Short mmCIF file of C-alpha atoms and ligand atoms in Angstrom, two decimals:
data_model
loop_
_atom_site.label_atom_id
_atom_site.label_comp_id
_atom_site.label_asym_id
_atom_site.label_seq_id
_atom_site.Cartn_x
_atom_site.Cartn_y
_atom_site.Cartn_z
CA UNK A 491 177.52 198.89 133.90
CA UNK A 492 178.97 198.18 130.70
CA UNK A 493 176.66 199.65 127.74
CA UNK A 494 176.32 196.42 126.06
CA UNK A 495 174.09 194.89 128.87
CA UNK A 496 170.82 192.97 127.86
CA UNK A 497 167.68 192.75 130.11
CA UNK A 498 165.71 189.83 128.74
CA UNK A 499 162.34 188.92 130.38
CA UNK A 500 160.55 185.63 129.77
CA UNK A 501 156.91 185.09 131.22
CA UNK A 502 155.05 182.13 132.21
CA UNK A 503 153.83 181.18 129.12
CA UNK A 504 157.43 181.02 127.36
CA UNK A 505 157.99 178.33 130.24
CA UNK A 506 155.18 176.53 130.55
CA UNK A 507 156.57 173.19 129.62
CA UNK A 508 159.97 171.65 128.97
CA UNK A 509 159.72 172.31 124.99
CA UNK A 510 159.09 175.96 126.35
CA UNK A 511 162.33 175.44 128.55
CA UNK A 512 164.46 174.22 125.30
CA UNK A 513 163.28 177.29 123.16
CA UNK A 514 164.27 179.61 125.89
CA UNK A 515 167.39 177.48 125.96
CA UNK A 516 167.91 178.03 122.16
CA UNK A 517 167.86 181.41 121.73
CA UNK A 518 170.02 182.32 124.81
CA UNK A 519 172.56 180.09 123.04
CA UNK A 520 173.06 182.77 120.77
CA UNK A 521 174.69 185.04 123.86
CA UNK A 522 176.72 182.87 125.32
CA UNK A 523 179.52 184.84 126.90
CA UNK A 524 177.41 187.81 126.37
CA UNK A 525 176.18 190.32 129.59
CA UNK A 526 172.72 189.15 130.31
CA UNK A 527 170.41 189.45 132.60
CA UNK A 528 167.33 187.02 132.66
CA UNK A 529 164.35 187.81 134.24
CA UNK A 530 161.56 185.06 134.37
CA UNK A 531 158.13 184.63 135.54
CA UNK A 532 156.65 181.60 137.32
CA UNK A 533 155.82 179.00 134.80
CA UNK A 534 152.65 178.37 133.12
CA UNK A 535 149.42 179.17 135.14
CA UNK A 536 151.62 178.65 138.67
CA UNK A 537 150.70 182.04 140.10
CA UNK A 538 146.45 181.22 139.67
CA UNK A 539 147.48 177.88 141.19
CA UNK A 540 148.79 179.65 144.17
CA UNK A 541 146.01 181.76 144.61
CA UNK A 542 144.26 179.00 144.86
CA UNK A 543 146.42 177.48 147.27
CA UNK A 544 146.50 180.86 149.23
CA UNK A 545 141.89 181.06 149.64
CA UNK A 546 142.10 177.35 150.68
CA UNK A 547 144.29 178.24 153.47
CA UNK A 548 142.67 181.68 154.05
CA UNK A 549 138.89 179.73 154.12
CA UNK A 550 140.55 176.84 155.63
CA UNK A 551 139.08 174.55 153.24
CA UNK A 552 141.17 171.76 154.23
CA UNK A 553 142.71 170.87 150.67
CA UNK A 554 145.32 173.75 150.57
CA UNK A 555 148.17 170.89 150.89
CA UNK A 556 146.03 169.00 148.12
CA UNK A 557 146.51 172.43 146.14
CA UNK A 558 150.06 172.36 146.74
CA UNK A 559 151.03 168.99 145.48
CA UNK A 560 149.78 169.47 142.11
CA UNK A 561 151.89 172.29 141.55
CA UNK A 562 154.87 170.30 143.19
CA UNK A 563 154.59 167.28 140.85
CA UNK A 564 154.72 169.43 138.09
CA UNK A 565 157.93 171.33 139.30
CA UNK A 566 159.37 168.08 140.13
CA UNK A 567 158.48 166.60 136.51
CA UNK A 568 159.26 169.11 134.73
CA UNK A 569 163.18 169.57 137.03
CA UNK A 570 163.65 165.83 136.54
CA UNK A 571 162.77 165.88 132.77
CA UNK A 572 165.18 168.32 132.06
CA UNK A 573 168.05 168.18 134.77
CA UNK A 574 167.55 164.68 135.24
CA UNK A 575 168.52 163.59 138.92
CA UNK A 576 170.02 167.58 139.86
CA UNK A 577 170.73 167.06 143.64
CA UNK A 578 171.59 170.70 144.17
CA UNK A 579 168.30 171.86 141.75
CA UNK A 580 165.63 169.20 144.01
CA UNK A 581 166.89 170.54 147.57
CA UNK A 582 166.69 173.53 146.31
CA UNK A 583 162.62 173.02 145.21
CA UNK A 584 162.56 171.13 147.82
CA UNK A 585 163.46 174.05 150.80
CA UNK A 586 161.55 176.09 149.04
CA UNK A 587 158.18 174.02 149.58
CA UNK A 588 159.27 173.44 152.88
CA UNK A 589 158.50 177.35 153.57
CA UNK A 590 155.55 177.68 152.23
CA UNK A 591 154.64 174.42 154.40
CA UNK A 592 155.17 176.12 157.06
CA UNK A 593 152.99 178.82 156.32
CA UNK A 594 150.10 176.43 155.84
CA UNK A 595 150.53 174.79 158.90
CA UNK A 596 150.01 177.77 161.04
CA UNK A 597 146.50 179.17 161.36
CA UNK A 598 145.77 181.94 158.42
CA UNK A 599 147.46 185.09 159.11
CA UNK A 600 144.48 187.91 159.09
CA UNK A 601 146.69 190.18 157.32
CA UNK A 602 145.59 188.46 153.97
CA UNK A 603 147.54 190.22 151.32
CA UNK A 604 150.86 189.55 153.59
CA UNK A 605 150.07 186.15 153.31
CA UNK A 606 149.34 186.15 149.50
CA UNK A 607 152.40 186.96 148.90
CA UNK A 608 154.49 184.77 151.33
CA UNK A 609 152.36 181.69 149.17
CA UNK A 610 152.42 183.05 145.53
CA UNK A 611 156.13 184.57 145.34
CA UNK A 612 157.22 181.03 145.44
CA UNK A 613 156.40 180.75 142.13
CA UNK A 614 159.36 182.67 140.54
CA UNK A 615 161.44 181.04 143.26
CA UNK A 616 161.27 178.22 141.87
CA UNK A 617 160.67 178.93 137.96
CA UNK A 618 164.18 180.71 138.45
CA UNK A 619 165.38 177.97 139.79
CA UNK A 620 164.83 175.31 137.13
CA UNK A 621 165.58 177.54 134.25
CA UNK A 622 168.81 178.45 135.88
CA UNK A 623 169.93 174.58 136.37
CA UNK A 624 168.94 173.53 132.66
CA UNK A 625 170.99 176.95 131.29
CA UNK A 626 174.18 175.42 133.42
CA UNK A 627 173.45 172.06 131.71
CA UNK A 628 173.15 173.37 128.20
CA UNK A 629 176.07 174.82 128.87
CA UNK A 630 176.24 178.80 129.89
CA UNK A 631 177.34 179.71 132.70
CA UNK A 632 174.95 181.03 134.86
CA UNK A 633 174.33 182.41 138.17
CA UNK A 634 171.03 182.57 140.11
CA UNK A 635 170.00 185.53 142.36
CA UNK A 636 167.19 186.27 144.64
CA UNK A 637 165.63 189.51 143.68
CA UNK A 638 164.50 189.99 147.42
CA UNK A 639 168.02 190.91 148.20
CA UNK A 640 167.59 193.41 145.39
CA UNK A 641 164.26 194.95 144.88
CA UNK A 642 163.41 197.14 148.04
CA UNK A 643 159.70 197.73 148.85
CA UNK A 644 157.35 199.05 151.05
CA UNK A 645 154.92 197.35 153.47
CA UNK A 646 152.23 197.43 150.90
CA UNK A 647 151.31 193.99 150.47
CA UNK A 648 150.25 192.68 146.68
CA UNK A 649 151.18 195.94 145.08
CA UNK A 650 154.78 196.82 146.56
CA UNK A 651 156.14 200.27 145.90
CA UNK A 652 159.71 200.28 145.00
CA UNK A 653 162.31 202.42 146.55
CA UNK A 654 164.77 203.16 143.95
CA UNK A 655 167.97 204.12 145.70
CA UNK A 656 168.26 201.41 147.90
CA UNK A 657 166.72 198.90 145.08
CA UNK A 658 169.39 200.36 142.90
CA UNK A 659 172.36 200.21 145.05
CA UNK A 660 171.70 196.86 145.83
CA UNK A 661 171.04 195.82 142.41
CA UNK A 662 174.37 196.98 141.43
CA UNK A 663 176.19 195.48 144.16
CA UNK A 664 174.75 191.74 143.60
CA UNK A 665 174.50 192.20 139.81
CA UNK A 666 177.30 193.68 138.60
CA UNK A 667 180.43 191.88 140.16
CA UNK A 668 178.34 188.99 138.50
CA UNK A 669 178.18 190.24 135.48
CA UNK A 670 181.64 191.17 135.61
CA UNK A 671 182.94 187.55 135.53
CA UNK A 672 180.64 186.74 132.60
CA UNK A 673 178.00 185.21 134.21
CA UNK A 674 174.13 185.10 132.67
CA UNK A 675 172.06 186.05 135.74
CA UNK A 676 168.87 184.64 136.18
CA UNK A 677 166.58 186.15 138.63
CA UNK A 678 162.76 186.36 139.96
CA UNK A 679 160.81 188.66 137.89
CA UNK A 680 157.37 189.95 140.21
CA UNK A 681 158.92 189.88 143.74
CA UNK A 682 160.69 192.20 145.91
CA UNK A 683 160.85 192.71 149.68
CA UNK A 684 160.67 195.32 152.49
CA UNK A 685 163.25 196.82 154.46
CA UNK A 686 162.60 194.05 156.94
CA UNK A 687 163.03 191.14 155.13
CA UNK A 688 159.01 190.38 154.25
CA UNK A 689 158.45 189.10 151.01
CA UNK A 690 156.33 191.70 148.72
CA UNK A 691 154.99 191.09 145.04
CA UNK A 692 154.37 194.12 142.85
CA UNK A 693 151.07 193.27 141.17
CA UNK A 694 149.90 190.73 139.06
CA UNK A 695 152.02 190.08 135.84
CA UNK A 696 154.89 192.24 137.74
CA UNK A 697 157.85 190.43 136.21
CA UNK A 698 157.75 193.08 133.25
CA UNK A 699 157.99 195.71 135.57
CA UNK A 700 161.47 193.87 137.45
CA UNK A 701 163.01 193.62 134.33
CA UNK A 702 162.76 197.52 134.17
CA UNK A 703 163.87 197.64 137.46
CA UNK A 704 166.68 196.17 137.00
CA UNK A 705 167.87 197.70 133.33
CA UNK A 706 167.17 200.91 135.01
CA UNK A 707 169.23 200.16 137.77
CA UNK A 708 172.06 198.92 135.49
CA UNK A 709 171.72 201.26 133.09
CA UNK A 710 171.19 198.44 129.98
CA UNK A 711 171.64 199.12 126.47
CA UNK A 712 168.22 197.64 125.71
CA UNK A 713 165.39 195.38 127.47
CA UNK A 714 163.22 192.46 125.60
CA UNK A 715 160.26 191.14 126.69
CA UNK A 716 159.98 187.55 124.95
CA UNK A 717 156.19 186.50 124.18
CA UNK A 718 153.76 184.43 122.01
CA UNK A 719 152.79 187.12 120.01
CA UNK A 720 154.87 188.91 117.23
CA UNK A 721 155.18 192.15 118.92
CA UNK A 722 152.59 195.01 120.35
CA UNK A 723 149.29 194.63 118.23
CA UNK A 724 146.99 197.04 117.05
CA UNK A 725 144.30 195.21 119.98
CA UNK A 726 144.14 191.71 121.04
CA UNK A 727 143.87 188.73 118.78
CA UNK A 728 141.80 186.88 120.94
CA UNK A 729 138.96 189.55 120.55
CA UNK A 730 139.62 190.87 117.41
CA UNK A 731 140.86 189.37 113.81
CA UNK A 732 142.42 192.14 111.89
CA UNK A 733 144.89 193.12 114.06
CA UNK A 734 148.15 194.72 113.07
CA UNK A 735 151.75 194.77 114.19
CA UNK A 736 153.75 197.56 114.71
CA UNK A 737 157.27 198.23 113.87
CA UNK A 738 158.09 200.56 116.53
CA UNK A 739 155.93 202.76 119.29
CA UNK A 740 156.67 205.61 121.49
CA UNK A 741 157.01 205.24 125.07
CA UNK A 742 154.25 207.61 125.44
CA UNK A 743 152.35 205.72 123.21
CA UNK A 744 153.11 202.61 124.73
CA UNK A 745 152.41 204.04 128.31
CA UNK A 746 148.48 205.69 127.43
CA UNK A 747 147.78 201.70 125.97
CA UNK A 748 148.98 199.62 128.49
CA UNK A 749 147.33 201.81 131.76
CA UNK A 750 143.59 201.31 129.89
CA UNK A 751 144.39 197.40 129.55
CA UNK A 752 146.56 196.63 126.59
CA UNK A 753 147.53 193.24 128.25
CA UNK A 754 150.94 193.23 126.03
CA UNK A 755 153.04 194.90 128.58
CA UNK A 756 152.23 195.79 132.47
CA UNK A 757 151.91 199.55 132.29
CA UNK A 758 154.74 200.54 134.98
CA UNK A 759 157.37 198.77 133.01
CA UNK A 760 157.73 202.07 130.56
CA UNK A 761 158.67 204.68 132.92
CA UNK A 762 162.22 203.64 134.31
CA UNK A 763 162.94 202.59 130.78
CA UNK A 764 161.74 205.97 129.06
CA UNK A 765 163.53 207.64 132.58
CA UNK A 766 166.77 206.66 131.28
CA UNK A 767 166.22 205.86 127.03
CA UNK A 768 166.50 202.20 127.22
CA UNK A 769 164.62 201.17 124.33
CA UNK A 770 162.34 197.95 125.06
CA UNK A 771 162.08 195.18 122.37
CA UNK A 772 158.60 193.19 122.49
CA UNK A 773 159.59 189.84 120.63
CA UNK A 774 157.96 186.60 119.75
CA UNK A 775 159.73 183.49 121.30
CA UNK A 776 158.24 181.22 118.62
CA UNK A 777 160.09 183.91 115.62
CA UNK A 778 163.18 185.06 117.40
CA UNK A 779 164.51 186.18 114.21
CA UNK A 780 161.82 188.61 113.02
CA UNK A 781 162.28 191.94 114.49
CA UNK A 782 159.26 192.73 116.97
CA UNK A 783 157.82 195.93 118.19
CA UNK A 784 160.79 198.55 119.18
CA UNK A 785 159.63 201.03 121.62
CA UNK A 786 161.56 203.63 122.16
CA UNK A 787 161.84 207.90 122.18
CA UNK A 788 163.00 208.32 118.93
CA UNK A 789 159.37 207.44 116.81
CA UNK A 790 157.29 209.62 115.07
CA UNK A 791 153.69 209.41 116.48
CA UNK A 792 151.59 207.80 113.73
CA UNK A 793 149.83 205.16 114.41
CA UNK A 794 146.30 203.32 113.01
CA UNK A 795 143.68 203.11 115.23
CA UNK A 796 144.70 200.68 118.47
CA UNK A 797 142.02 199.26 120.77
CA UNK A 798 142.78 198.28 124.42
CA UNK A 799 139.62 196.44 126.46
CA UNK A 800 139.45 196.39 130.12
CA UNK A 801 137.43 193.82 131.10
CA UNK A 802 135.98 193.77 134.92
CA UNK A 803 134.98 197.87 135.16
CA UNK A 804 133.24 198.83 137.67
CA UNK A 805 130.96 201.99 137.67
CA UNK A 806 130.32 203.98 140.84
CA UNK A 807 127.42 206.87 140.63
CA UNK A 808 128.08 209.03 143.84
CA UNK A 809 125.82 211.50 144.89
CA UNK A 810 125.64 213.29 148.18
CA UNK A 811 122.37 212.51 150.50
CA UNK A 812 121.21 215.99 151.08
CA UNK A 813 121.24 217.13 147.92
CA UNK A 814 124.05 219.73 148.15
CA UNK A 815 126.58 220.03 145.14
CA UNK A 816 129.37 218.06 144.70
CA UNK A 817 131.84 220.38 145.35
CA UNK A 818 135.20 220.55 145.46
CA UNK A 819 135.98 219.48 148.80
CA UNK A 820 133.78 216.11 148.47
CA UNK A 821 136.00 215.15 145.37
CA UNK A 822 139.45 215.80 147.37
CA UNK A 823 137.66 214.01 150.78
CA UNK A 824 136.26 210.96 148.13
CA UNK A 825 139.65 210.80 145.86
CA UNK A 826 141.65 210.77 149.16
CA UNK A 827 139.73 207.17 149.87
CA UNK A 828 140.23 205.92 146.16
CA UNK A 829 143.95 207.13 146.89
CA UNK A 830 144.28 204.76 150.20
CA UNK A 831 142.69 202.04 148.67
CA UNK A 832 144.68 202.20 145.62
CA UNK A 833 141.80 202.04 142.93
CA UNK A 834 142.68 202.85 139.48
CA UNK A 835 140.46 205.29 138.29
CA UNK A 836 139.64 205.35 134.65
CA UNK A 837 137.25 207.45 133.49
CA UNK A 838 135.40 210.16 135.85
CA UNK A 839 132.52 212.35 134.90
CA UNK A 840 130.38 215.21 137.50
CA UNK A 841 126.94 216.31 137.37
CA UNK A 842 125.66 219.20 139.97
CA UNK A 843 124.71 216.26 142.97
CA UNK A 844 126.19 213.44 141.27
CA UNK A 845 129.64 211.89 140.37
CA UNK A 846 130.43 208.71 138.47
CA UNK A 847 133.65 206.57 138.07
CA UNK A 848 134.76 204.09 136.44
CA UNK A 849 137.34 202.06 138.05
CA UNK A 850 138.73 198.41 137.86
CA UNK A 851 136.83 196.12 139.83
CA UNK A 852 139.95 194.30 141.94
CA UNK A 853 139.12 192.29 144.84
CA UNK A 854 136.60 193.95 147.67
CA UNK A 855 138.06 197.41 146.69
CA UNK A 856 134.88 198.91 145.28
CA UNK A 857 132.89 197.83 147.79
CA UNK A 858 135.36 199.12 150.71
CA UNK A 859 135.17 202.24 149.03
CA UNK A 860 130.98 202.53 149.09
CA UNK A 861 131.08 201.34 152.21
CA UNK A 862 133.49 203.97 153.20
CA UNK A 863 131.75 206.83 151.90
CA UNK A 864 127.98 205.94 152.74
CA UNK A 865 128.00 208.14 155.67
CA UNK A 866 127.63 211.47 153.64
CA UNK A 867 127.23 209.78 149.85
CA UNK A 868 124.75 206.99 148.05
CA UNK A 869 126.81 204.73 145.71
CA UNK A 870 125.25 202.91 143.72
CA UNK A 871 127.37 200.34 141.78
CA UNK A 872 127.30 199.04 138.21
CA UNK A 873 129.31 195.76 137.42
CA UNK A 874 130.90 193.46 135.05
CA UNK A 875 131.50 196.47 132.48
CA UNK A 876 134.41 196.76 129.67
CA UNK A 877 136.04 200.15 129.46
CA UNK A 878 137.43 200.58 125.72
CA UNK A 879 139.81 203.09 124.77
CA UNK A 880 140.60 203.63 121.52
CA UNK A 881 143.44 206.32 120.32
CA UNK A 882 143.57 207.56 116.42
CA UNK A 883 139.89 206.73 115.96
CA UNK A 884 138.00 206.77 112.90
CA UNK A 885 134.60 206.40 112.38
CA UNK A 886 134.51 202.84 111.43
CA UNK A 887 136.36 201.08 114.22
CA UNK A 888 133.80 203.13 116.83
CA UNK A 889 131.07 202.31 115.16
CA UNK A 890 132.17 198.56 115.36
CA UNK A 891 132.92 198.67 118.73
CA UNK A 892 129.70 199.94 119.80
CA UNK A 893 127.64 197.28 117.91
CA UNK A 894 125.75 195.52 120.33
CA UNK A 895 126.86 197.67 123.42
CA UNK A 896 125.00 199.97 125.72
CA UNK A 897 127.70 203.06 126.00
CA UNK A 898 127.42 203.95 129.86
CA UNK A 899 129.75 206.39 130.15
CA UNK A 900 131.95 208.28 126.86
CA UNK A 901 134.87 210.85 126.72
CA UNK A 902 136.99 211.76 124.09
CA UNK A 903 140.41 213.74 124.28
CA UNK A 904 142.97 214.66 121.29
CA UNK A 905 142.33 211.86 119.14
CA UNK A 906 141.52 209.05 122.41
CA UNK A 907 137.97 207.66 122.50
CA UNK A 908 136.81 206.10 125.78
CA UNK A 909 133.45 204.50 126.98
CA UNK A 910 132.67 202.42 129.47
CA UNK A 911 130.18 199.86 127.94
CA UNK A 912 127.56 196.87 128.59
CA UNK A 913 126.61 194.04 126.53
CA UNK A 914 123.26 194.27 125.44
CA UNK A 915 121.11 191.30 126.82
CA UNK A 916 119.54 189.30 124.71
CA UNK A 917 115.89 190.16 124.53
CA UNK A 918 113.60 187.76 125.24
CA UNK A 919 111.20 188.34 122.81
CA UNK A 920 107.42 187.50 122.90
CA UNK A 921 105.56 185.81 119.89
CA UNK A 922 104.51 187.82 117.64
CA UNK A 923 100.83 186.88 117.33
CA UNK A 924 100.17 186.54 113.67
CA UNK A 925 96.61 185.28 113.94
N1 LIG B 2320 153.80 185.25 137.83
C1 LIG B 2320 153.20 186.53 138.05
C2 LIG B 2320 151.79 186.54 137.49
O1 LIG B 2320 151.40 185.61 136.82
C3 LIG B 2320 154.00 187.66 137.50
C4 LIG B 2320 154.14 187.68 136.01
O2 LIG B 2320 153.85 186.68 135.36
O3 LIG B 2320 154.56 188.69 135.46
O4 LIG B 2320 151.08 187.47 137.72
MG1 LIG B 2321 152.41 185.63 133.98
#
């Protein structure tokens, strides 16, 4: 594909209502006629309302259609209120309800995380679908494709691995010829499918990640992820005040953040982007003038001190029942399990009869994984944690972010910091008799 090719990704919250839409609308204006591919998220909060809609069906509460209707209304208002009365755009919302319908009218599937994503990838479907009709009408010329015929997974439900030659082939063969006649291509960032046609999703806040699919498949000249905030921060605003921008980060830089919860960028989206040098942009849609965060190969590494949180930790003590070390082959039989399960591990540390982990606390995962092990191990499991990992330290930012904290668990490598930590409850003091 030509070098010139832009990968632009826009998440839920650049969507989220129709003055979202008309931003999104205003600064693709600028490329009209330009090769672009558009990658876009479900809008607003439409994935957590499709979880919902998935446990009522799974628990067969009885309101799952209830669920549903919200989050049709608001597809419906928000289609009308910008395409007006759109035949082709309202069957097309319209067939796609109809499948997840179906879905709900059958008794729950007990494979729960193929239904999951059956329910929730309709989200994008239709997102896509909107923001593809309102383009058209605001005059570009665009084209809308499914990313199921593109993005080839395996079976593994929620969390879809992607198989890049066939994902890549097939992204060039629906993409380019597209591209070729000028078309702006608008497609589903977050879903994929197997090689039999199932629909897969790769992970919560995926549609990062499918935008580097796809510039990796067509080689792009750059990818931008469009957001609320100005750029990559030095932490998050919401928890801290004095955070910084910065101008430009490396990819390695950008990778070690992201995996320990830096919420600014899904962590897989950096390695098919570093794999073939496309730098990734990380813009504000509310500035799209100021420059952003460039992230790229070509920075030097200096950086001030950056601080991701990882809320929801988990830590898991392991030690063996009879007392016997915890040797080598124990940590390849335990990691094996962790492996299958798919936990992300985050911080590990070994004592002679005891291990300890600290992994993110997703679903029943943990507890599949003690209850796994009890045979020849104890777990004992310690919840509701924050890992924080901070790289270039000083003294002062540590000392801050241990205020008020219990440090469970600390490690520090080359200029990284991390420690698990607990809030310290509030005491509940006697009187202090006086008299
Ligand atoms: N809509 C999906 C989610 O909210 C994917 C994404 O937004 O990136 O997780
Ligand atoms: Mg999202």
């Amino acid at each position: 594909m030509s070098k010139r090719l832009k990968v632009f990704k826009f998440g839920g919250a650049s969507v989220k209502d129709a003055a979202g839409f008309k931003r999104v609308a205003g600064i693709l204006a600028a490329y009209k006629g330009a090769p672009l591919v558009i990658v876009v998220s479900a809008i607003g909060k439409t994935t957590n309302a499709l979880e919902e809609v998935v446990i009522a069906h799974a628990k067969q509460t009885g309101d799952a259609f209830e669920k549903l209707e919200g989050i049709k209304q608001e597809h419906y208002a928000l289609a009308e209120f910008l395409c007006g009365q759109d035949q082709e755009l309202l069957t097309s919302l319209n067939d796609t309800f109809v499948e997840i319908e179906w879905v709900l009218e059958e008794k729950p599937e007990d494979n729960y995380d193929y239904m999951y994503d059956q329910i929730v990838s309709v989200g994008e479907l239709l997102s896509t679908r909107i923001v593809a009709a309102y383009l058209k009408k605001t005059g570009l010329d665009t084209a809308w494709v499914d990313a199921r015929d593109m993005v080839r997974t395996d079976n593994i439900f929620r969390e879809g691995w992607v198989e890049w030659t066939e994902t890549e082939a097939r992204v060039k063969k629906v993409m380019e010829p597209l591209l070729e006649a000028n078309k702006m291509v608008v497609c589903q960032g977050f879903i994929g499918s197997t090689s039999e046609n199932f629909t897969t999703t790769l992970g919560r806040e995926g549609s990062d990640y499918s935008a580097a699919i796809f510039s990796y498949c067509l080689e792009a000249e750059s990818m931008t992820i469009w957001k609320d905030v100005p750029g990559v921060l030095t932490a998050d605003p919401r928890k801290f005040d004095n955070v910084v921008k910065l101008d430009a980060l490396s990819y390695r830089e950008a990778i070690e953040m992201t995996y320990y919860g830096a919420k600014v960028i899904h962590p897989k989206t950096i390695k098919p982007l570093q794999n073939k040098n496309i730098p990734l942009f990380v813009k504000s849609f509310l500035d799209p003038d100021s420059p952003g965060t460039r992230i790229s190969s070509d920075v030097e590494d200096h950086y001030p001190p950056m601080v991701a949180i990882e809320s929801n930790q988990a830590l898991v003590y392991i030690s063996t029942r009879d007392f016997s070390f915890v040797a080598e082959h124990h940590m390849s039989y335990l990691f094996q399990i962790i492996a299958d399960l798919r936990l992300q591990v985050n911080m590990m540390q070994n004592t002679a009869i005891s291990f300890a982990i600290s992994v993110n606390d997703v679903d029943d995962k943990v507890d599949r994984f003690a209850e796994t092990i009890q045979e020849q191990f104890q777990a004992r499991i310690e919840r509701n944690l924050e890992l924080i990992t901070v790289r270039h330290f000083n003294r002062e930012t540590l000392n801050g972010l241990r205020d008020g904290k219990i440090v469970m668990l600390e490690e520090r490598i080359q200029g990284t910091v991390q420690m698990v930590v607990k809030k310290v409850p509030a005491l509940s003091r006697k009187e202090f008799p006086t008299v």
